[in-house]
Structure formats: structure tokens, C-alpha cells
Amino acid sequence: MESSTVFSAPQFPFSLPKSPGANRSLVFSSRKSTAPLQCHKMYVPGFGEASPESKAAKHLHDFFTYVAVKIVNAQLQSYNPEAHADLMQFLEKHSLSDGDRFCAELMRESSRHKSLALRILEVRSAYCKNDFEWDNLKRLSTKMVEERNIRLMRDYVSETSTT
């Protein structure tokens, strides 16, 4: 079910389509122009120049660093215990929340650490390009949103309809 609303307040100078099958164009009212703005996706306010997708890409980029560190660490554990110890010691002192900053700091720590950082960058790139299942991400994300929306709505109805 799709509904539409027309806001005449200055902070909402647009109208939405009234019928479910209507073209999803937003018509912005302005003193200078009344030309319709063709838009087939939702407008998401508050992201500045970055789109929600670019914000998600940044989080995925940092996550790929995390995954690469895990992979490299597991590899080092079996064939290079000294490098494994170096990486573990570095991980205790440095956060992985910003993947690029983590790698930049690792590169500058020492020449041994530099080779670890380069390996992490290589694995991060390979994992992103070859191993990450992008289609599965979309499927799982969509499924998770739908299931959690339903669960939240059921919980709410259950809580509010008990007598």
C-alpha cells in the first residue's frame, strides 16, 4: 500500500504521487522554477554529498580489512610464528575500526610490519574481488530486513493487544 502526502511547509516543498501505479516523480515547488524532478528512488536526507551506498561501501571496506587481517593472521600462525606474534602484538595496540588507518600505521611500524601490511592489502583486494559473495549479501540483507520487520510488528501487536 502506497500513500502520498503533500506538504506545503517550506521545509517540505514537494508532492508525492497519490496512486500506487503513478510515476514516482517528486515535484519541487520553488519561486524560480516548477520543473518536475524525475526520481525513481527514495530521497535519503542527512547524508550530505555521500549516498547511503557510499556509507555502506566504507563500512564494507573496513570490514574487508578486518577479514584480511583474520586470514593473514591464520596463515601466519601455521607457517611464520614470529610474524604472527608481531601482528598479534600490533593488534593489541591498534584499532581495526578504520582499515586504511590500521594498514598505514602497520606499514610505518617497521620493515617487517610493512610486509605484513602489504600482504593484508593484497588479501583485502583479492577477497573483495574474488571471494566475497555480493549476490548473497543482497539476498541476506533483504531477508534480514523483512524478517526483523515482521518480528518487530508481531511483537508490537502482541504487546499492545493483550488484555
C-alpha atoms as one frame of an Amber mdcrd trajectory, in Angstrom:
protein
   0.000   0.000   0.000   1.435   3.300  -1.054   0.119   6.620   0.141   1.123
  10.111  -0.680   1.269  13.332   1.169   1.596  16.913   0.054   3.488  19.196
   2.414   3.134  22.886   1.832   5.517  23.860   4.617   8.739  25.476   3.377
  10.890  22.591   4.643   8.879  20.100   2.526   8.414  21.800  -0.849   7.416
  18.718  -2.834   4.475  16.424  -3.516   4.416  12.652  -3.808   2.283  10.592
  -6.236  -1.207   9.778  -4.987  -1.901   6.488  -6.733   0.105   3.276  -6.295
   0.868   2.958 -10.012   1.818   6.590 -10.501   5.224   7.708 -11.697   7.419
   8.280  -8.635   8.377  11.815  -9.599   8.864  14.426  -6.956   7.647  17.844
  -7.990   9.566  20.539  -6.158   7.974  23.926  -5.783  10.309  26.840  -5.983
   9.881  30.526  -6.607  12.221  30.302  -9.579  11.144  27.020 -11.196   8.344
  24.472 -11.115  10.022  21.873 -13.326   9.461  18.300 -12.112  12.461  16.376
 -10.834  12.382  12.778 -12.066  13.309  10.474  -9.196  12.794   6.728  -9.138
  14.389   6.076  -5.740  13.821   7.336  -2.232  15.494  10.552  -1.204  17.560
   9.971   1.915  18.240  13.228   3.769  21.154  13.817   6.083  23.964  12.155
   4.165  25.486  15.306   2.698  27.257  14.506  -0.531  27.652  10.820   0.299
  24.907   8.368  -0.544  23.815   5.618   1.816  25.514   3.203  -0.577  28.828
   5.032  -0.263  28.497   4.910   3.537  27.826   1.173   3.326  30.816   0.774
   0.975  33.049   2.467   3.559  31.854   0.049   6.233  32.390  -2.902   3.890
  35.867  -1.597   3.047  36.777  -1.572   6.742  35.173  -4.986   7.158  37.269
  -6.357   4.276  40.368  -5.153   6.141  39.167  -6.999   9.226  38.605 -10.181
   7.183  42.019  -9.842   5.509  43.713  -9.459   8.897  41.940 -12.603  10.114
  43.013 -14.541   7.008  46.634 -13.357   7.148  46.793 -13.983  10.885  45.550
 -17.560  10.446  48.073 -18.154   7.647  50.952 -16.756   9.724  50.020 -18.843
  12.725  50.862 -22.030  10.853  53.947 -21.042   8.862  55.511 -17.920  10.425
  55.037 -17.750  14.216  57.315 -14.688  14.547  55.244 -12.631  12.095  52.081
 -13.937  13.750  53.352 -12.672  17.118  54.221  -9.288  15.565  50.732  -8.941
  14.109  49.043 -10.015  17.342  51.099  -7.509  19.314  50.217  -4.764  16.830
  46.521  -5.684  17.011  46.558  -5.253  20.788  47.639  -1.617  20.412  45.789
  -0.519  17.267  42.116  -0.472  16.353  40.778  -2.129  13.209  37.769   0.220
  13.053  39.416   2.259  10.263  41.004  -0.234   7.883  43.130   2.233   5.939
  44.491   3.880   9.071  45.301   0.465  10.535  47.241  -0.532   7.400  49.020
   2.841   7.189  50.153   2.555  10.812  51.216  -1.051  10.287  53.314  -0.064
   7.248  55.129   2.597   9.222  55.855   0.410  12.268  58.895  -1.411  10.801
  60.065  -3.139   7.631  58.694  -6.476   8.912  55.369  -4.828   9.637  55.398
  -3.202   6.207  55.440  -6.616   4.539  52.533  -7.683   6.760  50.585  -4.585
   5.733  51.240  -5.228   2.050  50.042  -8.803   2.466  46.876  -7.582   4.195
  46.242  -5.117   1.347  46.720  -7.900  -1.204  44.357 -10.266   0.631  41.791
  -7.484   1.164  41.696  -6.772  -2.549  41.553 -10.433  -3.558  38.808 -11.189
  -1.050  36.704  -8.239  -2.232  37.138  -9.061  -5.933  37.054 -12.845  -5.889
  35.656 -14.334  -2.717  33.012 -12.026  -1.271  29.548 -13.143  -2.376  27.858
  -9.901  -3.392  24.614 -11.555  -4.506  24.413 -13.391  -1.204  24.873 -10.087
   0.652  21.858  -8.589  -1.104  19.759 -11.705  -0.522  20.700 -11.964   3.169
  20.234  -8.236   3.797  16.793  -8.205   2.197  15.765 -11.340   4.066  17.031
  -9.938   7.373  15.137  -6.659   6.939  11.905  -8.457   6.053  12.162 -10.989
   8.903  13.044  -8.396  11.522  10.320  -6.010  10.359   7.769  -8.801  10.691
   9.113  -9.842  14.095   9.022  -6.269  15.408   5.478  -5.724  14.129   4.303
  -9.047  15.636   5.952  -8.214  18.968   4.286  -4.813  18.992   0.859  -6.222
  18.172   1.315  -8.912  20.797   2.309  -6.381  23.455  -0.431  -3.903  22.681
  -3.306  -6.340  22.170  -3.004  -8.303  25.424  -5.847  -7.682  27.831
